[in-house]
Structure formats: C-alpha cells, structure tokens
mmCIF file of C-alpha atoms in Angstrom:
data_model
loop_
_atom_site.group_PDB
_atom_site.id
_atom_site.type_symbol
_atom_site.label_atom_id
_atom_site.label_comp_id
_atom_site.label_asym_id
_atom_site.label_seq_id
_atom_site.Cartn_x
_atom_site.Cartn_y
_atom_site.Cartn_z
ATOM 1 C CA UNK A 1 -12.991 -5.555 1.173
ATOM 2 C CA UNK A 2 -16.072 -7.247 -0.400
ATOM 3 C CA UNK A 3 -15.051 -10.411 -2.554
ATOM 4 C CA UNK A 4 -18.092 -10.709 -5.180
ATOM 5 C CA UNK A 5 -18.568 -14.008 -6.541
ATOM 6 C CA UNK A 6 -18.232 -13.044 -9.884
ATOM 7 C CA UNK A 7 -14.779 -13.144 -9.667
ATOM 8 C CA UNK A 8 -13.967 -16.238 -11.151
ATOM 9 C CA UNK A 9 -13.681 -15.393 -14.714
ATOM 10 C CA UNK A 10 -10.917 -16.445 -16.859
ATOM 11 C CA UNK A 11 -7.424 -15.226 -16.093
ATOM 12 C CA UNK A 12 -6.205 -11.924 -18.069
ATOM 13 C CA UNK A 13 -2.813 -11.411 -19.595
ATOM 14 C CA UNK A 14 -1.129 -8.101 -18.079
ATOM 15 C CA UNK A 15 0.059 -6.091 -20.855
ATOM 16 C CA UNK A 16 2.827 -4.157 -18.325
ATOM 17 C CA UNK A 17 5.925 -6.403 -17.282
ATOM 18 C CA UNK A 18 5.210 -7.289 -13.656
ATOM 19 C CA UNK A 19 7.786 -5.833 -10.970
ATOM 20 C CA UNK A 20 9.530 -8.829 -9.841
ATOM 21 C CA UNK A 21 10.128 -9.791 -13.586
ATOM 22 C CA UNK A 22 12.097 -6.626 -13.822
ATOM 23 C CA UNK A 23 13.784 -6.875 -10.853
ATOM 24 C CA UNK A 24 15.088 -10.446 -11.632
ATOM 25 C CA UNK A 25 16.110 -9.264 -15.308
ATOM 26 C CA UNK A 26 17.663 -5.804 -14.106
ATOM 27 C CA UNK A 27 18.086 -5.065 -10.370
ATOM 28 C CA UNK A 28 18.774 -1.743 -10.687
ATOM 29 C CA UNK A 29 17.856 1.763 -11.205
ATOM 30 C CA UNK A 30 14.583 2.362 -10.374
ATOM 31 C CA UNK A 31 11.744 1.513 -13.328
ATOM 32 C CA UNK A 32 9.805 4.377 -13.912
ATOM 33 C CA UNK A 33 6.190 3.292 -15.030
ATOM 34 C CA UNK A 34 3.855 5.225 -17.889
ATOM 35 C CA UNK A 35 3.471 7.916 -15.194
ATOM 36 C CA UNK A 36 7.294 8.695 -15.077
ATOM 37 C CA UNK A 37 7.207 7.812 -11.172
ATOM 38 C CA UNK A 38 9.096 5.075 -9.663
ATOM 39 C CA UNK A 39 7.390 1.347 -9.538
ATOM 40 C CA UNK A 40 7.255 -0.058 -7.375
ATOM 41 C CA UNK A 41 5.880 2.536 -4.819
ATOM 42 C CA UNK A 42 3.351 3.077 -2.048
ATOM 43 C CA UNK A 43 0.174 4.552 -2.370
ATOM 44 C CA UNK A 44 -3.293 4.673 -0.702
ATOM 45 C CA UNK A 45 -6.770 4.034 -1.720
ATOM 46 C CA UNK A 46 -8.390 7.256 -2.625
ATOM 47 C CA UNK A 47 -12.566 6.811 -2.027
ATOM 48 C CA UNK A 48 -14.698 4.748 -0.313
ATOM 49 C CA UNK A 49 -15.304 2.571 -3.002
ATOM 50 C CA UNK A 50 -12.702 1.078 -5.125
ATOM 51 C CA UNK A 51 -13.433 -1.534 -7.543
ATOM 52 C CA UNK A 52 -10.300 -3.847 -8.113
ATOM 53 C CA UNK A 53 -10.206 -5.877 -11.483
ATOM 54 C CA UNK A 54 -8.372 -8.508 -13.139
ATOM 55 C CA UNK A 55 -6.738 -6.810 -15.775
ATOM 56 C CA UNK A 56 -6.248 -2.881 -17.219
ATOM 57 C CA UNK A 57 -9.895 -2.084 -18.133
ATOM 58 C CA UNK A 58 -13.200 -2.067 -16.947
ATOM 59 C CA UNK A 59 -14.048 -5.114 -19.511
ATOM 60 C CA UNK A 60 -11.799 -7.221 -17.072
ATOM 61 C CA UNK A 61 -13.755 -9.036 -14.112
ATOM 62 C CA UNK A 62 -14.469 -7.802 -10.854
ATOM 63 C CA UNK A 63 -12.176 -9.206 -8.327
ATOM 64 C CA UNK A 64 -13.026 -7.030 -5.023
ATOM 65 C CA UNK A 65 -13.959 -3.834 -3.808
ATOM 66 C CA UNK A 66 -12.293 -2.001 -1.396
ATOM 67 C CA UNK A 67 -14.934 0.016 1.025
ATOM 68 C CA UNK A 68 -12.454 2.246 3.034
ATOM 69 C CA UNK A 69 -10.252 5.432 1.687
ATOM 70 C CA UNK A 70 -6.881 5.549 3.317
ATOM 71 C CA UNK A 71 -5.773 1.800 2.885
ATOM 72 C CA UNK A 72 -1.961 1.420 1.708
ATOM 73 C CA UNK A 73 -1.204 -0.635 -1.349
ATOM 74 C CA UNK A 74 1.948 -0.772 -3.412
ATOM 75 C CA UNK A 75 1.563 0.305 -7.300
ATOM 76 C CA UNK A 76 3.904 -2.712 -9.005
ATOM 77 C CA UNK A 77 2.629 -1.984 -12.646
ATOM 78 C CA UNK A 78 1.209 0.500 -14.909
ATOM 79 C CA UNK A 79 -0.515 0.381 -17.770
ATOM 80 C CA UNK A 80 -2.301 3.514 -19.644
ATOM 81 C CA UNK A 81 -4.140 4.986 -16.467
ATOM 82 C CA UNK A 82 -4.332 1.846 -14.664
ATOM 83 C CA UNK A 83 -2.526 0.703 -11.615
ATOM 84 C CA UNK A 84 -1.583 -3.103 -10.763
ATOM 85 C CA UNK A 85 -1.488 -2.711 -7.068
ATOM 86 C CA UNK A 86 -0.829 -5.431 -4.236
ATOM 87 C CA UNK A 87 -2.287 -5.303 -0.901
ATOM 88 C CA UNK A 88 -1.232 -6.255 2.301
ATOM 89 C CA UNK A 89 -2.352 -10.066 1.951
ATOM 90 C CA UNK A 90 -0.380 -10.363 -1.098
ATOM 91 C CA UNK A 91 -3.374 -10.032 -3.570
ATOM 92 C CA UNK A 92 -2.996 -8.040 -7.080
ATOM 93 C CA UNK A 93 -5.457 -6.552 -9.266
ATOM 94 C CA UNK A 94 -5.742 -3.658 -11.682
ATOM 95 C CA UNK A 95 -7.675 0.315 -10.165
ATOM 96 C CA UNK A 96 -7.604 3.460 -11.917
ATOM 97 C CA UNK A 97 -5.065 5.664 -11.158
ATOM 98 C CA UNK A 98 -7.744 8.123 -10.037
ATOM 99 C CA UNK A 99 -8.451 5.739 -7.197
ATOM 100 C CA UNK A 100 -5.470 6.043 -5.405
ATOM 101 C CA UNK A 101 -3.378 9.088 -3.641
ATOM 102 C CA UNK A 102 0.097 9.718 -3.079
ATOM 103 C CA UNK A 103 -0.998 10.068 0.689
ATOM 104 C CA UNK A 104 1.252 8.078 2.355
ATOM 105 C CA UNK A 105 -0.727 5.471 4.976
ATOM 106 C CA UNK A 106 0.820 2.554 7.040
ATOM 107 C CA UNK A 107 -0.991 -0.757 8.670
ATOM 108 C CA UNK A 108 -0.021 -1.301 12.120
ATOM 109 C CA UNK A 109 0.908 -5.066 12.166
ATOM 110 C CA UNK A 110 1.448 -7.896 14.790
ATOM 111 C CA UNK A 111 -0.522 -9.207 17.319
ATOM 112 C CA UNK A 112 -0.068 -6.808 20.150
ATOM 113 C CA UNK A 113 -0.767 -3.032 20.837
ATOM 114 C CA UNK A 114 2.212 -1.099 19.529
ATOM 115 C CA UNK A 115 3.184 2.136 21.840
ATOM 116 C CA UNK A 116 3.617 5.423 19.798
ATOM 117 C CA UNK A 117 6.625 7.482 21.698
ATOM 118 C CA UNK A 118 7.116 10.731 21.250
ATOM 119 C CA UNK A 119 10.477 10.543 20.168
ATOM 120 C CA UNK A 120 12.328 7.625 18.495
ATOM 121 C CA UNK A 121 13.237 4.727 20.806
ATOM 122 C CA UNK A 122 11.639 6.557 24.070
ATOM 123 C CA UNK A 123 9.843 3.565 25.560
ATOM 124 C CA UNK A 124 9.310 6.193 28.807
ATOM 125 C CA UNK A 125 7.217 8.629 26.611
ATOM 126 C CA UNK A 126 4.280 6.658 25.207
ATOM 127 C CA UNK A 127 1.785 9.435 24.224
ATOM 128 C CA UNK A 128 -0.819 6.265 22.763
ATOM 129 C CA UNK A 129 -1.023 2.573 22.134
ATOM 130 C CA UNK A 130 -1.822 1.461 18.552
ATOM 131 C CA UNK A 131 -3.695 -1.508 17.967
ATOM 132 C CA UNK A 132 -2.804 -4.183 15.182
ATOM 133 C CA UNK A 133 -5.105 -3.393 12.038
ATOM 134 C CA UNK A 134 -4.624 0.761 12.798
ATOM 135 C CA UNK A 135 -4.126 2.619 9.302
ATOM 136 C CA UNK A 136 -2.386 5.752 9.771
ATOM 137 C CA UNK A 137 -0.921 8.487 8.172
ATOM 138 C CA UNK A 138 2.938 8.084 7.389
ATOM 139 C CA UNK A 139 5.080 11.545 8.337
ATOM 140 C CA UNK A 140 8.611 9.786 7.946
ATOM 141 C CA UNK A 141 11.171 7.318 8.500
ATOM 142 C CA UNK A 142 14.710 7.525 9.617
ATOM 143 C CA UNK A 143 16.407 4.105 10.712
ATOM 144 C CA UNK A 144 14.178 2.014 12.284
ATOM 145 C CA UNK A 145 11.985 4.576 13.482
ATOM 146 C CA UNK A 146 8.640 6.117 11.611
ATOM 147 C CA UNK A 147 6.823 8.770 12.713
ATOM 148 C CA UNK A 148 2.949 8.442 12.186
ATOM 149 C CA UNK A 149 -0.343 10.263 12.912
ATOM 150 C CA UNK A 150 -3.577 8.432 13.666
ATOM 151 C CA UNK A 151 -6.573 9.618 15.426
ATOM 152 C CA UNK A 152 -4.928 13.024 16.526
ATOM 153 C CA UNK A 153 -1.917 10.997 17.887
ATOM 154 C CA UNK A 154 1.755 12.030 16.387
ATOM 155 C CA UNK A 155 4.485 10.231 17.479
ATOM 156 C CA UNK A 156 6.922 7.074 16.708
ATOM 157 C CA UNK A 157 6.535 3.689 15.977
ATOM 158 C CA UNK A 158 9.507 0.774 15.149
ATOM 159 C CA UNK A 159 9.388 0.412 10.978
ATOM 160 C CA UNK A 160 8.836 -3.350 11.466
ATOM 161 C CA UNK A 161 5.799 -2.794 13.047
ATOM 162 C CA UNK A 162 4.328 -1.156 9.743
ATOM 163 C CA UNK A 163 2.999 -2.654 6.554
ATOM 164 C CA UNK A 164 3.523 0.009 3.688
ATOM 165 C CA UNK A 165 7.247 1.396 3.885
ATOM 166 C CA UNK A 166 10.217 0.224 2.617
ATOM 167 C CA UNK A 167 13.240 -1.096 4.397
ATOM 168 C CA UNK A 168 15.412 1.421 3.139
ATOM 169 C CA UNK A 169 13.453 4.588 2.434
#
C-alpha cells in the first residue's frame, strides 16, 4: 500500500451504518447491503492500483492506494456503489465496487512457513511450504482445514494460519 501525505483531511461522516454497530444491536440474521450480498463478506482487490478513500465518493480524501491485485479485504459496509473495506492491519476505507472481486484470496499468517499438504491433517504429505504474507486463492474450507492454490501448488493448510476466512465458513 502507498499512504500519501494528503491523508490528513478532516474526518468523514459514514452514510452507512457499520457492521460492528449492526451486530451489537441485532446479532442475527446476516445483514444484506445495497448489493443484496451479505455484509460482512470477503472479497479481493481487483486491480493493480486501487484508491482507498475516507468516505464513499471521489470527493473524500485519498487514504492509501493498493498497488497489488488479489489482496483479500473484508467488506464491512456498503453505500450506493461504494464498499467500506477492512484490511489485515485493521485499517478501513472506501473503494468503488468495481475495484473489488468476489474471487476469494487469503494471506498466510504467522512467523514460520506453513506446510501445504495433499490432504487435511496429512503432515507427511507436504507438497510445498507457504511463507508468511503469501497471497493464495481460497478453494474451500472444511472444519479446521482450508484448500488453497498458490504458484501452481494446491493443498491444505490449517484455517488458523490464514487471514481472509471466517471461523464458521
């Protein structure tokens, strides 16, 4: 991400209620955004240059720019054709809906490489190792294991080592 110095503009008023506020007032069922898709949900950055703004319009201050496609982010609110996203570091901002994709990706977390195994819980069948920070495509998750694909390798890693999946999905 690039964080321009111009990000010091006055705070913006969010026209959409945040997911955290909605959860506190009504913990169930899932909230549908203006897109009629669930909020929150995981998406990925679609383009190699995506501006993140303080509010849901081009008139709001630029906070930072993603310079890599495929980064997973969480949609936490919607307003018209804008999506409020949260990234791995907890930072939030607004992006145009066209700048995110429903293609699911994850980031490998932790300090050590994680083995990618050919089957869930098969420590002897390592096909590759994923370094912390690796962005991979998410195929599916069952119980405590998720199937990912990265750089031509397909296999399973523990769910707890991935950022970009919910505990119960």
